[in-house]
Amino acid sequence: MRYVITSMLVLASLFLIWLCYDSINTPIEFQEQRDLRQKPIIARLIDIRKAQIEYKDQNGRYAGSFDELIDFVKNGQKAQIYKQGEITDEQLSKGLTEQKALHFIAENLADSAAACGITDFEAFKANFKRDTSYVSVLSSIFPAGFNPDSLAFIPYSGGAKFELDTVTQATKSGLPLPLFEARAPYTVYLNGLNHREIVNLCDEAKKTDKYPGLKVGDVVTPNNNAGNWE
C-alpha cells in the first residue's frame, strides 16, 4: 500500500513538474513560431507598400484589388530621367527653371537665356540635358526573380490572401487623400499553433484597440503607410 501511495505521489509530482514546464515553455515556443512566421509576412507587406506607392505616383490613387496591383507590377512602366548639368543659384534667382532652360535650348533662344543668367549659351546647350527613358515597374522596384503573383498571398496561411482596402478621404483644405491598408489576421497565419495563445493574443489586441495581426497603411487614420510592426 505504501508503495502504491509513494508511486502515486511521484507521478503526481512529475505531472506538476510537467505542468510548470509546459506553462513556461508553451508561450516561449509560441513566440518563437510567431516570430518565424511574421518575418516573411512583414517582408511581403513591405513589397505591397512599395507597389502601391508606385501605383499611386502614376495614377493618383491606390490599386483597389490585387489583380489590379499585380497587373501594374507586371506590365507597368516607370519613367527614369537622365540629368546632366545643373542650374546655378544665380540663374534660379533670375527666374531660370529646367523647363525654361530646355525651351531655350530647343528654340535656340540665346538672348532669353542670357537674361536668365546663361552667359555661355553654346556651352550650356552642350552640357545641359534631360532625357526620359522607361523601364518596367517590376525591374525598377523589385529584385531579379521576384514573382508579382506572390504579393496577394499570406505566407504560412495555406493560400489565404491579404485583406486589401482603399478609400479616398478629404483633407481640411478639401484635397483628395487616397489611403490603403493591407492586413493579415493572427487567426490566419498563426493557425495550427497553440489555440489558447492565439486567443490571448487577439484578446490583448482588442483590449488595446489594436489590429489583431499585421498590417500596413490605414484607411481610417492616415499614417504615411506605416506598418504596425514599425
Tab-separated table of C-alpha atoms in Angstrom, residues 122-213:
chain	number	residue	atom	x	y	z
A	122	GLU	CA	26.668	77.174	-76.559
A	123	ALA	CA	28.443	75.579	-73.598
A	124	PHE	CA	25.158	75.433	-71.680
A	125	LYS	CA	23.443	73.686	-74.610
A	126	ALA	CA	26.215	71.105	-74.787
A	127	ASN	CA	26.146	70.327	-71.076
A	128	PHE	CA	22.501	70.676	-70.013
A	129	LYS	CA	20.458	67.585	-70.910
A	130	ARG	CA	17.295	65.942	-69.663
A	131	ASP	CA	16.372	62.621	-71.288
A	132	THR	CA	13.489	60.370	-70.277
A	133	SER	CA	13.588	56.601	-70.677
A	134	TYR	CA	11.185	53.935	-69.488
A	135	VAL	CA	11.803	50.728	-67.570
A	136	SER	CA	9.404	48.128	-66.249
A	137	VAL	CA	7.928	48.697	-62.800
A	138	LEU	CA	8.889	45.125	-61.941
A	139	SER	CA	12.600	45.596	-62.596
A	140	SER	CA	12.743	49.096	-61.113
A	141	ILE	CA	11.342	48.370	-57.639
A	142	PHE	CA	11.864	44.628	-57.142
A	143	PRO	CA	14.915	42.345	-57.360
A	144	ALA	CA	15.518	39.940	-60.228
A	145	GLY	CA	13.403	36.810	-59.983
A	146	PHE	CA	10.618	38.454	-57.967
A	147	ASN	CA	7.201	36.865	-58.558
A	148	PRO	CA	4.477	39.564	-58.658
A	149	ASP	CA	1.737	36.973	-58.113
A	150	SER	CA	3.130	36.332	-54.622
A	151	LEU	CA	2.026	39.799	-53.481
A	152	ALA	CA	-1.521	38.644	-52.791
A	153	PHE	CA	-0.745	35.648	-50.585
A	154	ILE	CA	-0.034	35.465	-46.849
A	155	PRO	CA	2.925	33.193	-46.031
A	156	TYR	CA	2.093	30.278	-43.686
A	157	SER	CA	-1.624	30.654	-44.442
A	158	GLY	CA	-2.212	27.773	-46.817
A	159	GLY	CA	-3.016	30.103	-49.710
A	160	ALA	CA	-5.084	32.797	-47.977
A	161	LYS	CA	-4.866	36.307	-49.416
A	162	PHE	CA	-4.099	39.555	-47.658
A	163	GLU	CA	-7.133	41.738	-46.988
A	164	LEU	CA	-6.844	44.912	-49.086
A	165	ASP	CA	-8.900	48.092	-48.707
A	166	THR	CA	-8.636	51.551	-50.253
A	167	VAL	CA	-10.509	54.799	-49.618
A	168	THR	CA	-10.171	58.449	-50.563
A	169	GLN	CA	-10.649	60.935	-47.756
A	170	ALA	CA	-10.612	64.722	-47.996
A	171	THR	CA	-8.022	66.908	-46.317
A	172	LYS	CA	-9.004	70.029	-44.354
A	173	SER	CA	-8.365	72.048	-47.491
A	174	GLY	CA	-10.663	69.782	-49.486
A	175	LEU	CA	-7.970	67.963	-51.443
A	176	PRO	CA	-8.383	64.211	-52.039
A	177	LEU	CA	-6.290	61.973	-49.784
A	178	PRO	CA	-6.025	58.371	-51.042
A	179	LEU	CA	-5.358	55.736	-48.364
A	180	PHE	CA	-4.788	51.994	-48.455
A	181	GLU	CA	-4.488	49.168	-45.959
A	182	ALA	CA	-3.285	45.562	-46.347
A	183	ARG	CA	-3.864	43.116	-43.481
A	184	ALA	CA	-3.037	39.597	-42.318
A	185	PRO	CA	-5.009	38.415	-39.239
A	186	TYR	CA	-3.378	36.387	-36.454
A	187	THR	CA	-6.043	33.717	-36.867
A	188	VAL	CA	-4.962	33.132	-40.467
A	189	TYR	CA	-1.168	32.996	-40.325
A	190	LEU	CA	-0.846	31.547	-36.804
A	191	ASN	CA	-3.351	28.783	-37.496
A	192	GLY	CA	-2.028	25.429	-36.280
A	193	LEU	CA	-0.155	26.877	-33.305
A	194	ASN	CA	-1.405	26.825	-29.700
A	195	HIS	CA	-5.055	27.884	-29.819
A	196	ARG	CA	-5.106	29.416	-26.350
A	197	GLU	CA	-2.088	31.581	-27.136
A	198	ILE	CA	-3.757	32.829	-30.337
A	199	VAL	CA	-6.923	33.691	-28.399
A	200	ASN	CA	-4.865	35.538	-25.770
A	201	LEU	CA	-3.055	37.474	-28.489
A	202	CYS	CA	-6.324	38.519	-30.134
A	203	ASP	CA	-7.851	39.476	-26.772
A	204	GLU	CA	-4.840	41.637	-25.942
A	205	ALA	CA	-5.111	43.426	-29.289
A	206	LYS	CA	-8.816	44.051	-28.683
A	207	LYS	CA	-8.174	45.462	-25.203
A	208	THR	CA	-5.554	47.879	-26.518
A	209	ASP	CA	-7.642	48.821	-29.585
A	210	LYS	CA	-5.045	47.443	-31.987
A	211	TYR	CA	-5.421	45.319	-35.095
A	212	PRO	CA	-5.148	41.582	-34.263
A	213	GLY	CA	-2.470	40.777	-36.802
